[in-house]
Amino acid sequence: MAADDLPGTDEERAEAALIAAAANILGSGNRDVPEDFVVALFAHAVPEDLMRYDPRQLAELAADAWALLAVRKPGVPNIRFDAPALAGHDRLRVDSVLEIVNDDMPFLVDSVLAELTERGIDIHLVVHPVLSVLRDGAGRLTAFKGTKSVPGALRESIIYVHVERIDEQARRAAIVEAIERVLADVRVCVADWRAMVARVADVVAELKANPPPLPPGEIAEAIAFLEWLLDNNFTFLGIRDYGFTASQAALEPIFESGLGILRSRDMAVLRRWNEPLVITAQMRALLEQPTLLIVTKATVRSRVHRRVYMD
């Protein structure tokens, strides 16, 4: 099909022709990279961003991305962050390439991009295809099934990002370590999401079945608020119970109750480091009031979804 016969805008047709040319280069070079992988990787890029590259550059980049798919065990992301040194590719002299292969789940892209943005890193290109693949028991890729869901196939996310050139290997390594922490937070939040929702639903059910001795209007308002949260109006990142110390002077976490990011004993949202949250006179007065719900801000910002102080 000629470029003029492709559907879409002029930019989209030019992009499709560019991707097709890159796929042809890989095919003519007897590469093991399927042509439809090249299309899957780049098809949803912003045309303006992708048109900065020529077909040979895209072919080389796709071959590198394909190699990262070769072996991966479910539950463990593959992350590579390189400063390409491909001879004759002037455009790539100003780019570093971040590639992440992971189990598909919510919040991956926005969480990774938030980490890069917080570090002041300029982003040049982002694509995020989700692929269906088959792997053997050792995690080796045995079949690529395209972008559509296929019964029995794993759904894997590729986050493929070009950023400003970062030649310092130590700096790239530090960024990879930070992204590993981000992805670990995303994983536990997603894994525990149903359990967190169920725990809040249990609180609602208990309030309805055994209401505390408070004004009915306040109880109804609390129930309505919690049900509103449960109606996809809140991103649950973690749940943990707290109790008073023996002296009643501080709150300390009940670690075994933790879900999501609050599984970790190192995650302190109501205290500093390993110190319990000491109760001041003002705080005690607030806690002793017959109030059903208290909404406050944590002392740390989320690494999942949005970089804001958590509620």
PDB file of N, CA, C and O in Angstrom, residues 126-187:
ATOM      1  N   VAL A 126       7.450   9.016  24.111  1.00  0.00           N
ATOM      2  CA  VAL A 126       6.877   7.996  24.998  1.00  0.00           C
ATOM      3  C   VAL A 126       5.949   7.109  24.180  1.00  0.00           C
ATOM      4  O   VAL A 126       5.069   7.611  23.473  1.00  0.00           O
ATOM      5  N   VAL A 127       6.155   5.803  24.256  1.00  0.00           N
ATOM      6  CA  VAL A 127       5.179   4.856  23.729  1.00  0.00           C
ATOM      7  C   VAL A 127       4.956   3.776  24.780  1.00  0.00           C
ATOM      8  O   VAL A 127       5.846   3.469  25.577  1.00  0.00           O
ATOM      9  N   HIS A 128       3.751   3.212  24.764  1.00  0.00           N
ATOM     10  CA  HIS A 128       3.417   2.216  25.787  1.00  0.00           C
ATOM     11  C   HIS A 128       2.521   1.132  25.189  1.00  0.00           C
ATOM     12  O   HIS A 128       1.325   1.063  25.474  1.00  0.00           O
ATOM     13  N   PRO A 129       3.087   0.263  24.367  1.00  0.00           N
ATOM     14  CA  PRO A 129       2.282  -0.858  23.879  1.00  0.00           C
ATOM     15  C   PRO A 129       2.124  -1.931  24.956  1.00  0.00           C
ATOM     16  O   PRO A 129       2.997  -2.101  25.815  1.00  0.00           O
ATOM     17  N   VAL A 130       1.004  -2.622  24.910  1.00  0.00           N
ATOM     18  CA  VAL A 130       0.777  -3.783  25.770  1.00  0.00           C
ATOM     19  C   VAL A 130       0.690  -4.995  24.854  1.00  0.00           C
ATOM     20  O   VAL A 130      -0.116  -5.022  23.917  1.00  0.00           O
ATOM     21  N   LEU A 131       1.525  -5.984  25.115  1.00  0.00           N
ATOM     22  CA  LEU A 131       1.702  -7.112  24.208  1.00  0.00           C
ATOM     23  C   LEU A 131       1.204  -8.410  24.834  1.00  0.00           C
ATOM     24  O   LEU A 131       1.185  -8.555  26.059  1.00  0.00           O
ATOM     25  N   SER A 132       0.841  -9.339  23.974  1.00  0.00           N
ATOM     26  CA  SER A 132       0.537 -10.706  24.407  1.00  0.00           C
ATOM     27  C   SER A 132       1.712 -11.594  24.020  1.00  0.00           C
ATOM     28  O   SER A 132       2.130 -11.604  22.856  1.00  0.00           O
ATOM     29  N   VAL A 133       2.254 -12.311  25.000  1.00  0.00           N
ATOM     30  CA  VAL A 133       3.422 -13.157  24.746  1.00  0.00           C
ATOM     31  C   VAL A 133       3.252 -14.490  25.459  1.00  0.00           C
ATOM     32  O   VAL A 133       2.476 -14.620  26.404  1.00  0.00           O
ATOM     33  N   LEU A 134       4.013 -15.463  24.990  1.00  0.00           N
ATOM     34  CA  LEU A 134       4.118 -16.752  25.665  1.00  0.00           C
ATOM     35  C   LEU A 134       5.552 -16.921  26.136  1.00  0.00           C
ATOM     36  O   LEU A 134       6.495 -16.557  25.425  1.00  0.00           O
ATOM     37  N   ARG A 135       5.727 -17.482  27.330  1.00  0.00           N
ATOM     38  CA  ARG A 135       7.058 -17.729  27.880  1.00  0.00           C
ATOM     39  C   ARG A 135       7.111 -19.134  28.470  1.00  0.00           C
ATOM     40  O   ARG A 135       6.087 -19.667  28.919  1.00  0.00           O
ATOM     41  N   ASP A 136       8.323 -19.693  28.506  1.00  0.00           N
ATOM     42  CA  ASP A 136       8.473 -20.997  29.139  1.00  0.00           C
ATOM     43  C   ASP A 136       8.712 -20.813  30.635  1.00  0.00           C
ATOM     44  O   ASP A 136       8.671 -19.689  31.160  1.00  0.00           O
ATOM     45  N   GLY A 137       8.958 -21.907  31.331  1.00  0.00           N
ATOM     46  CA  GLY A 137       9.107 -21.848  32.773  1.00  0.00           C
ATOM     47  C   GLY A 137      10.276 -21.015  33.244  1.00  0.00           C
ATOM     48  O   GLY A 137      10.284 -20.535  34.386  1.00  0.00           O
ATOM     49  N   ALA A 138      11.276 -20.836  32.385  1.00  0.00           N
ATOM     50  CA  ALA A 138      12.441 -20.023  32.737  1.00  0.00           C
ATOM     51  C   ALA A 138      12.265 -18.566  32.344  1.00  0.00           C
ATOM     52  O   ALA A 138      13.181 -17.762  32.525  1.00  0.00           O
ATOM     53  N   GLY A 139      11.094 -18.225  31.809  1.00  0.00           N
ATOM     54  CA  GLY A 139      10.838 -16.849  31.419  1.00  0.00           C
ATOM     55  C   GLY A 139      11.282 -16.501  30.013  1.00  0.00           C
ATOM     56  O   GLY A 139      11.200 -15.338  29.605  1.00  0.00           O
ATOM     57  N   ARG A 140      11.744 -17.493  29.246  1.00  0.00           N
ATOM     58  CA  ARG A 140      12.190 -17.221  27.873  1.00  0.00           C
ATOM     59  C   ARG A 140      10.991 -17.024  26.949  1.00  0.00           C
ATOM     60  O   ARG A 140      10.017 -17.776  27.018  1.00  0.00           O
ATOM     61  N   LEU A 141      11.085 -16.027  26.092  1.00  0.00           N
ATOM     62  CA  LEU A 141      10.020 -15.739  25.133  1.00  0.00           C
ATOM     63  C   LEU A 141       9.930 -16.868  24.115  1.00  0.00           C
ATOM     64  O   LEU A 141      10.914 -17.223  23.467  1.00  0.00           O
ATOM     65  N   THR A 142       8.737 -17.438  23.978  1.00  0.00           N
ATOM     66  CA  THR A 142       8.544 -18.515  23.002  1.00  0.00           C
ATOM     67  C   THR A 142       7.623 -18.105  21.863  1.00  0.00           C
ATOM     68  O   THR A 142       7.643 -18.732  20.804  1.00  0.00           O
ATOM     69  N   ALA A 143       6.821 -17.057  22.073  1.00  0.00           N
ATOM     70  CA  ALA A 143       5.936 -16.600  20.995  1.00  0.00           C
ATOM     71  C   ALA A 143       5.489 -15.172  21.271  1.00  0.00           C
ATOM     72  O   ALA A 143       5.239 -14.795  22.420  1.00  0.00           O
ATOM     73  N   PHE A 144       5.415 -14.390  20.200  1.00  0.00           N
ATOM     74  CA  PHE A 144       4.871 -13.034  20.255  1.00  0.00           C
ATOM     75  C   PHE A 144       3.520 -13.057  19.565  1.00  0.00           C
ATOM     76  O   PHE A 144       3.410 -13.453  18.406  1.00  0.00           O
ATOM     77  N   LYS A 145       2.472 -12.633  20.278  1.00  0.00           N
ATOM     78  CA  LYS A 145       1.104 -12.765  19.783  1.00  0.00           C
ATOM     79  C   LYS A 145       0.447 -11.425  19.455  1.00  0.00           C
ATOM     80  O   LYS A 145      -0.772 -11.357  19.311  1.00  0.00           O
ATOM     81  N   GLY A 146       1.244 -10.366  19.351  1.00  0.00           N
ATOM     82  CA  GLY A 146       0.676  -9.077  18.978  1.00  0.00           C
ATOM     83  C   GLY A 146       0.145  -8.306  20.167  1.00  0.00           C
ATOM     84  O   GLY A 146       0.496  -8.561  21.323  1.00  0.00           O
ATOM     85  N   THR A 147      -0.738  -7.355  19.884  1.00  0.00           N
ATOM     86  CA  THR A 147      -1.225  -6.456  20.930  1.00  0.00           C
ATOM     87  C   THR A 147      -2.595  -6.847  21.482  1.00  0.00           C
ATOM     88  O   THR A 147      -3.001  -6.326  22.519  1.00  0.00           O
ATOM     89  N   LYS A 148      -3.301  -7.734  20.821  1.00  0.00           N
ATOM     90  CA  LYS A 148      -4.623  -8.131  21.302  1.00  0.00           C
ATOM     91  C   LYS A 148      -4.501  -9.226  22.360  1.00  0.00           C
ATOM     92  O   LYS A 148      -3.558 -10.014  22.350  1.00  0.00           O
ATOM     93  N   SER A 149      -5.473  -9.257  23.270  1.00  0.00           N
ATOM     94  CA  SER A 149      -5.494 -10.309  24.283  1.00  0.00           C
ATOM     95  C   SER A 149      -5.687 -11.665  23.613  1.00  0.00           C
ATOM     96  O   SER A 149      -6.514 -11.813  22.709  1.00  0.00           O
ATOM     97  N   VAL A 150      -4.918 -12.640  24.071  1.00  0.00           N
ATOM     98  CA  VAL A 150      -4.972 -13.995  23.523  1.00  0.00           C
ATOM     99  C   VAL A 150      -5.111 -14.959  24.697  1.00  0.00           C
ATOM    100  O   VAL A 150      -4.354 -14.863  25.670  1.00  0.00           O
ATOM    101  N   PRO A 151      -6.065 -15.881  24.650  1.00  0.00           N
ATOM    102  CA  PRO A 151      -6.216 -16.837  25.755  1.00  0.00           C
ATOM    103  C   PRO A 151      -4.904 -17.569  26.041  1.00  0.00           C
ATOM    104  O   PRO A 151      -4.239 -18.060  25.132  1.00  0.00           O
ATOM    105  N   GLY A 152      -4.530 -17.602  27.306  1.00  0.00           N
ATOM    106  CA  GLY A 152      -3.326 -18.308  27.711  1.00  0.00           C
ATOM    107  C   GLY A 152      -2.048 -17.497  27.612  1.00  0.00           C
ATOM    108  O   GLY A 152      -0.997 -17.943  28.077  1.00  0.00           O
ATOM    109  N   ALA A 153      -2.120 -16.318  27.003  1.00  0.00           N
ATOM    110  CA  ALA A 153      -0.919 -15.492  26.843  1.00  0.00           C
ATOM    111  C   ALA A 153      -0.787 -14.509  27.996  1.00  0.00           C
ATOM    112  O   ALA A 153      -1.778 -14.084  28.594  1.00  0.00           O
ATOM    113  N   LEU A 154       0.453 -14.149  28.297  1.00  0.00           N
ATOM    114  CA  LEU A 154       0.719 -13.116  29.287  1.00  0.00           C
ATOM    115  C   LEU A 154       0.518 -11.748  28.652  1.00  0.00           C
ATOM    116  O   LEU A 154       0.834 -11.543  27.478  1.00  0.00           O
ATOM    117  N   ARG A 155       0.024 -10.811  29.437  1.00  0.00           N
ATOM    118  CA  ARG A 155      -0.080  -9.426  28.971  1.00  0.00           C
ATOM    119  C   ARG A 155       1.075  -8.648  29.596  1.00  0.00           C
ATOM    120  O   ARG A 155       1.173  -8.521  30.816  1.00  0.00           O
ATOM    121  N   GLU A 156       1.952  -8.161  28.739  1.00  0.00           N
ATOM    122  CA  GLU A 156       3.139  -7.465  29.218  1.00  0.00           C
ATOM    123  C   GLU A 156       3.184  -6.047  28.663  1.00  0.00           C
ATOM    124  O   GLU A 156       2.871  -5.801  27.497  1.00  0.00           O
ATOM    125  N   SER A 157       3.584  -5.148  29.529  1.00  0.00           N
ATOM    126  CA  SER A 157       3.674  -3.727  29.203  1.00  0.00           C
ATOM    127  C   SER A 157       5.104  -3.383  28.805  1.00  0.00           C
ATOM    128  O   SER A 157       6.060  -3.812  29.454  1.00  0.00           O
ATOM    129  N   ILE A 158       5.231  -2.610  27.725  1.00  0.00           N
ATOM    130  CA  ILE A 158       6.525  -2.013  27.388  1.00  0.00           C
ATOM    131  C   ILE A 158       6.390  -0.502  27.537  1.00  0.00           C
ATOM    132  O   ILE A 158       5.582   0.129  26.853  1.00  0.00           O
ATOM    133  N   ILE A 159       7.150   0.052  28.450  1.00  0.00           N
ATOM    134  CA  ILE A 159       7.246   1.508  28.556  1.00  0.00           C
ATOM    135  C   ILE A 159       8.554   1.893  27.878  1.00  0.00           C
ATOM    136  O   ILE A 159       9.640   1.500  28.319  1.00  0.00           O
ATOM    137  N   TYR A 160       8.425   2.626  26.799  1.00  0.00           N
ATOM    138  CA  TYR A 160       9.578   2.946  25.952  1.00  0.00           C
ATOM    139  C   TYR A 160       9.676   4.468  25.873  1.00  0.00           C
ATOM    140  O   TYR A 160       8.781   5.130  25.343  1.00  0.00           O
ATOM    141  N   VAL A 161      10.762   5.016  26.439  1.00  0.00           N
ATOM    142  CA  VAL A 161      10.871   6.463  26.603  1.00  0.00           C
ATOM    143  C   VAL A 161      12.235   6.941  26.113  1.00  0.00           C
ATOM    144  O   VAL A 161      13.269   6.355  26.459  1.00  0.00           O
ATOM    145  N   HIS A 162      12.229   8.003  25.318  1.00  0.00           N
ATOM    146  CA  HIS A 162      13.458   8.713  24.979  1.00  0.00           C
ATOM    147  C   HIS A 162      13.509   9.995  25.799  1.00  0.00           C
ATOM    148  O   HIS A 162      12.526  10.750  25.844  1.00  0.00           O
ATOM    149  N   VAL A 163      14.640  10.211  26.445  1.00  0.00           N
ATOM    150  CA  VAL A 163      14.813  11.405  27.274  1.00  0.00           C
ATOM    151  C   VAL A 163      16.095  12.117  26.851  1.00  0.00           C
ATOM    152  O   VAL A 163      16.833  11.657  25.976  1.00  0.00           O
ATOM    153  N   GLU A 164      16.340  13.230  27.495  1.00  0.00           N
ATOM    154  CA  GLU A 164      17.575  13.964  27.243  1.00  0.00           C
ATOM    155  C   GLU A 164      18.786  13.059  27.453  1.00  0.00           C
ATOM    156  O   GLU A 164      18.738  12.096  28.221  1.00  0.00           O
ATOM    157  N   ARG A 165      19.867  13.369  26.784  1.00  0.00           N
ATOM    158  CA  ARG A 165      21.072  12.550  26.876  1.00  0.00           C
ATOM    159  C   ARG A 165      21.651  12.580  28.289  1.00  0.00           C
ATOM    160  O   ARG A 165      21.866  13.649  28.865  1.00  0.00           O
ATOM    161  N   ILE A 166      21.859  11.401  28.860  1.00  0.00           N
ATOM    162  CA  ILE A 166      22.491  11.264  30.174  1.00  0.00           C
ATOM    163  C   ILE A 166      23.645  10.290  30.002  1.00  0.00           C
ATOM    164  O   ILE A 166      23.448   9.071  29.934  1.00  0.00           O
ATOM    165  N   ASP A 167      24.839  10.812  29.904  1.00  0.00           N
ATOM    166  CA  ASP A 167      26.006   9.964  29.654  1.00  0.00           C
ATOM    167  C   ASP A 167      26.565   9.337  30.927  1.00  0.00           C
ATOM    168  O   ASP A 167      27.227   8.297  30.859  1.00  0.00           O
ATOM    169  N   GLU A 168      26.306   9.947  32.086  1.00  0.00           N
ATOM    170  CA  GLU A 168      26.884   9.439  33.330  1.00  0.00           C
ATOM    171  C   GLU A 168      26.179   8.149  33.746  1.00  0.00           C
ATOM    172  O   GLU A 168      25.002   8.162  34.103  1.00  0.00           O
ATOM    173  N   GLN A 169      26.930   7.050  33.712  1.00  0.00           N
ATOM    174  CA  GLN A 169      26.340   5.752  34.041  1.00  0.00           C
ATOM    175  C   GLN A 169      25.803   5.724  35.466  1.00  0.00           C
ATOM    176  O   GLN A 169      24.745   5.130  35.730  1.00  0.00           O
ATOM    177  N   ALA A 170      26.493   6.381  36.388  1.00  0.00           N
ATOM    178  CA  ALA A 170      26.044   6.384  37.783  1.00  0.00           C
ATOM    179  C   ALA A 170      24.699   7.089  37.923  1.00  0.00           C
ATOM    180  O   ALA A 170      23.839   6.656  38.705  1.00  0.00           O
ATOM    181  N   ARG A 171      24.506   8.158  37.172  1.00  0.00           N
ATOM    182  CA  ARG A 171      23.225   8.866  37.236  1.00  0.00           C
ATOM    183  C   ARG A 171      22.112   8.007  36.656  1.00  0.00           C
ATOM    184  O   ARG A 171      21.012   7.938  37.217  1.00  0.00           O
ATOM    185  N   ARG A 172      22.385   7.330  35.545  1.00  0.00           N
ATOM    186  CA  ARG A 172      21.363   6.448  34.972  1.00  0.00           C
ATOM    187  C   ARG A 172      21.028   5.318  35.939  1.00  0.00           C
ATOM    188  O   ARG A 172      19.866   4.939  36.096  1.00  0.00           O
ATOM    189  N   ALA A 173      22.044   4.772  36.609  1.00  0.00           N
ATOM    190  CA  ALA A 173      21.807   3.685  37.564  1.00  0.00           C
ATOM    191  C   ALA A 173      20.933   4.160  38.725  1.00  0.00           C
ATOM    192  O   ALA A 173      20.050   3.425  39.194  1.00  0.00           O
ATOM    193  N   ALA A 174      21.160   5.383  39.187  1.00  0.00           N
ATOM    194  CA  ALA A 174      20.347   5.921  40.281  1.00  0.00           C
ATOM    195  C   ALA A 174      18.895   6.082  39.845  1.00  0.00           C
ATOM    196  O   ALA A 174      17.961   5.829  40.624  1.00  0.00           O
ATOM    197  N   ILE A 175      18.694   6.485  38.599  1.00  0.00           N
ATOM    198  CA  ILE A 175      17.331   6.634  38.082  1.00  0.00           C
ATOM    199  C   ILE A 175      16.655   5.271  37.978  1.00  0.00           C
ATOM    200  O   ILE A 175      15.474   5.119  38.323  1.00  0.00           O
ATOM    201  N   VAL A 176      17.390   4.264  37.528  1.00  0.00           N
ATOM    202  CA  VAL A 176      16.825   2.912  37.445  1.00  0.00           C
ATOM    203  C   VAL A 176      16.427   2.416  38.835  1.00  0.00           C
ATOM    204  O   VAL A 176      15.351   1.829  39.018  1.00  0.00           O
ATOM    205  N   GLU A 177      17.266   2.659  39.834  1.00  0.00           N
ATOM    206  CA  GLU A 177      16.928   2.242  41.200  1.00  0.00           C
ATOM    207  C   GLU A 177      15.648   2.925  41.677  1.00  0.00           C
ATOM    208  O   GLU A 177      14.798   2.298  42.325  1.00  0.00           O
ATOM    209  N   ALA A 178      15.511   4.204  41.355  1.00  0.00           N
ATOM    210  CA  ALA A 178      14.302   4.929  41.749  1.00  0.00           C
ATOM    211  C   ALA A 178      13.077   4.356  41.043  1.00  0.00           C
ATOM    212  O   ALA A 178      12.005   4.201  41.657  1.00  0.00           O
ATOM    213  N   ILE A 179      13.218   4.025  39.771  1.00  0.00           N
ATOM    214  CA  ILE A 179      12.095   3.458  39.025  1.00  0.00           C
ATOM    215  C   ILE A 179      11.738   2.075  39.567  1.00  0.00           C
ATOM    216  O   ILE A 179      10.554   1.708  39.627  1.00  0.00           O
ATOM    217  N   GLU A 180      12.730   1.309  39.985  1.00  0.00           N
ATOM    218  CA  GLU A 180      12.440   0.009  40.605  1.00  0.00           C
ATOM    219  C   GLU A 180      11.582   0.189  41.857  1.00  0.00           C
ATOM    220  O   GLU A 180      10.648  -0.597  42.095  1.00  0.00           O
ATOM    221  N   ARG A 181      11.873   1.216  42.647  1.00  0.00           N
ATOM    222  CA  ARG A 181      11.056   1.477  43.842  1.00  0.00           C
ATOM    223  C   ARG A 181       9.641   1.889  43.453  1.00  0.00           C
ATOM    224  O   ARG A 181       8.655   1.467  44.080  1.00  0.00           O
ATOM    225  N   VAL A 182       9.541   2.714  42.416  1.00  0.00           N
ATOM    226  CA  VAL A 182       8.225   3.131  41.933  1.00  0.00           C
ATOM    227  C   VAL A 182       7.408   1.917  41.500  1.00  0.00           C
ATOM    228  O   VAL A 182       6.240   1.752  41.886  1.00  0.00           O
ATOM    229  N   LEU A 183       8.013   1.056  40.696  1.00  0.00           N
ATOM    230  CA  LEU A 183       7.289  -0.110  40.182  1.00  0.00           C
ATOM    231  C   LEU A 183       6.922  -1.082  41.303  1.00  0.00           C
ATOM    232  O   LEU A 183       5.866  -1.736  41.239  1.00  0.00           O
ATOM    233  N   ALA A 184       7.766  -1.178  42.322  1.00  0.00           N
ATOM    234  CA  ALA A 184       7.433  -2.035  43.468  1.00  0.00           C
ATOM    235  C   ALA A 184       6.212  -1.490  44.203  1.00  0.00           C
ATOM    236  O   ALA A 184       5.325  -2.256  44.616  1.00  0.00           O
ATOM    237  N   ASP A 185       6.146  -0.168  44.361  1.00  0.00           N
ATOM    238  CA  ASP A 185       4.971   0.440  44.996  1.00  0.00           C
ATOM    239  C   ASP A 185       3.717   0.197  44.165  1.00  0.00           C
ATOM    240  O   ASP A 185       2.650  -0.140  44.700  1.00  0.00           O
ATOM    241  N   VAL A 186       3.838   0.380  42.853  1.00  0.00           N
ATOM    242  CA  VAL A 186       2.683   0.146  41.980  1.00  0.00           C
ATOM    243  C   VAL A 186       2.201  -1.292  42.122  1.00  0.00           C
ATOM    244  O   VAL A 186       0.995  -1.559  42.242  1.00  0.00           O
ATOM    245  N   ARG A 187       3.140  -2.226  42.136  1.00  0.00           N
ATOM    246  CA  ARG A 187       2.768  -3.645  42.182  1.00  0.00           C
ATOM    247  C   ARG A 187       1.990  -3.982  43.450  1.00  0.00           C
ATOM    248  O   ARG A 187       0.958  -4.661  43.394  1.00  0.00           O
TER     249      ARG A 187
END
